[in-house]
Amino acid sequence: MKNNQSGIICKVVKSGNRYNAWDAQGNKHTHDITTGARKRAFAAGMALERRVNKSGQRYWWKVPMSMFEATENSSSQISPQATNVEVEVPAGHEEMMEFIQNSYSLKPKDLVINPLKWKYLIRSAVRGKNIMMTGPAGCGKTLAAKSLVNSLDRPNFYFNMGATQDPRATLIGNVHFEKSKGTYFSESLFVKAIQTPNAVILLDELTRAHPDAWNILMTVLDQGQRYLRLDEQDGQATINVAEGVCFVSTANIGNEYTATRQLDKALLDRFVIIEMDTLSDEEEHGLLQYMFPSVDSEELKKVSSIAFLTRSEANADNPRISSGISTRTSVEIAGLLFDGFNMNEAADITIYPQYDADGGADSERTFVKQIVQKFMDDGSSDDLFDVDEEK
Ligand SMILES: Nc1ncnc2c1ncn2[C@@H]1O[C@H](COP(=O)(O)OP(=O)(O)O)[C@@H](O)[C@H]1O
Ligand SMILES: [Mg+2]
């Protein structure tokens, strides 16, 4: 039979007591294939090809493993996302422990995070803890939270709490009126999310949310309560959070974020806190090289060194600048270099606007400009601090 329109061929991989089916592009097809078929293919050392029968129904047919390997070789380069293999989380303790301890392999290559923190992140999620990622802006909190969500084979939902103007509508729902129906209530996506067993729910930028949102979330996040109060709806006063649901939130917490509302202590207590580290210059250089392999490595080294120097300065006892250049900005600069901008132009666009020009020669912007200029001349900052002392 030659009528397979899909051409998808999967290899079955055993993980714990699961038999998962993957195609060569890293897509998972486990849920498309019966357990029996997957087990049989695995036992026989064969691959599975998706075919379509005469009545248009799909089925999976055992084929020699060489056919899978052929698709592997012909497939274009696998993206970091695709190599970030999803897995099913095992149920028994032994297996669970092994899963957690081996979880570093699930981390996508484009996320730089301390291995212990990644392991703790996975562990907290599979143990149903509420997680809060903290750290300065642009250090990878959202990226880490999204990577975690991608790594676990669970339903997931994303809410940008910083962007919600109307917390009630976002978290609970809206009351509508129609002539034919009268007044009725339409529940929010969040209501659906918390009723989905084992869901991973991302609450991004929770520190920026309206305090009403925090109040609504109080009972939802409390391990002893875990319900949402729907006071708008008649009859059903509360909705319980389903089994296995885990919340992952992000928060900019640091002295540079006085503009962000202080997150209520009671709400903070409901989370396991995972503090994201800012990257060292080597780590950041490595990341930039990984992301932009065609950009001159020496140029990228300048970017990571400049960023690192500004961060060290911002953390010094008497800092001349209030914040350092974030990894997000470094990645942006590297992207500009990749697109043919020079370092001067990239700094003009991305770095200087972040620093206050008030005070002229003594301004933060002037200081940062000196750092950048120094690196552009000879790639070092050796004379920079002497220059300043002379003044
Ligand atoms: N630790 C990191 N590892 C890899 N990339 C990072 C890291 N931190 C920041 N980045 C880069 O910066 C961008 C912004 O990071 P993001 O996670 O949105 O920061 P925030 O901490 O503000 O949520 C990312 O898309 C990524 O390109
Ligand atoms: Mg973020």
PDB file of C-alpha atoms in Angstrom, residues 5 7 29 31 46 60 63 80 84 90 110 115 142 144 161 174 187-188 206 225 244 278 281 289 297 353 366 382:
ATOM      1  CA  GLN A   5      -0.044  10.969   2.706  1.00  0.00           C
ATOM      2  CA  GLY A   7       5.037  10.041   5.582  1.00  0.00           C
ATOM      3  CA  HIS A  29       2.892  10.938  18.529  1.00  0.00           C
ATOM      4  CA  HIS A  31      -1.293   9.723  21.979  1.00  0.00           C
ATOM      5  CA  MET A  46      10.694  -1.761  14.393  1.00  0.00           C
ATOM      6  CA  TRP A  60       0.145   2.902  12.193  1.00  0.00           C
ATOM      7  CA  VAL A  63       8.182  -0.839   9.205  1.00  0.00           C
ATOM      8  CA  PRO A  80      16.749  23.416  20.007  1.00  0.00           C
ATOM      9  CA  ASN A  84      13.749  19.521  23.991  1.00  0.00           C
ATOM     10  CA  PRO A  90       6.144   8.654  35.993  1.00  0.00           C
ATOM     11  CA  ASP A 110      19.019  27.820  24.570  1.00  0.00           C
ATOM     12  CA  PRO A 115      21.645  22.584  36.838  1.00  0.00           C
ATOM     13  CA  THR A 142       9.823  33.674  31.520  1.00  0.00           C
ATOM     14  CA  ALA A 144      12.776  29.150  32.183  1.00  0.00           C
ATOM     15  CA  MET A 161      -0.782  38.886  34.668  1.00  0.00           C
ATOM     16  CA  ASN A 174     -17.750  38.076  32.495  1.00  0.00           C
ATOM     17  CA  GLU A 187     -16.339  31.723  32.589  1.00  0.00           C
ATOM     18  CA  SER A 188     -12.737  32.670  31.884  1.00  0.00           C
ATOM     19  CA  LEU A 206       2.659  38.306  38.762  1.00  0.00           C
ATOM     20  CA  GLN A 225      -7.887  25.670  50.152  1.00  0.00           C
ATOM     21  CA  GLY A 244      -2.037  17.781  40.127  1.00  0.00           C
ATOM     22  CA  THR A 278      22.337  36.552  36.145  1.00  0.00           C
ATOM     23  CA  ASP A 281      30.407  36.628  31.136  1.00  0.00           C
ATOM     24  CA  GLN A 289      27.763  31.962  20.320  1.00  0.00           C
ATOM     25  CA  SER A 297      33.042  35.334  18.373  1.00  0.00           C
ATOM     26  CA  PRO A 353      18.120  54.632  26.206  1.00  0.00           C
ATOM     27  CA  THR A 366      27.986  58.857  30.102  1.00  0.00           C
ATOM     28  CA  ASP A 382      41.649  48.224  31.669  1.00  0.00           C
TER      29      ASP A 382
END
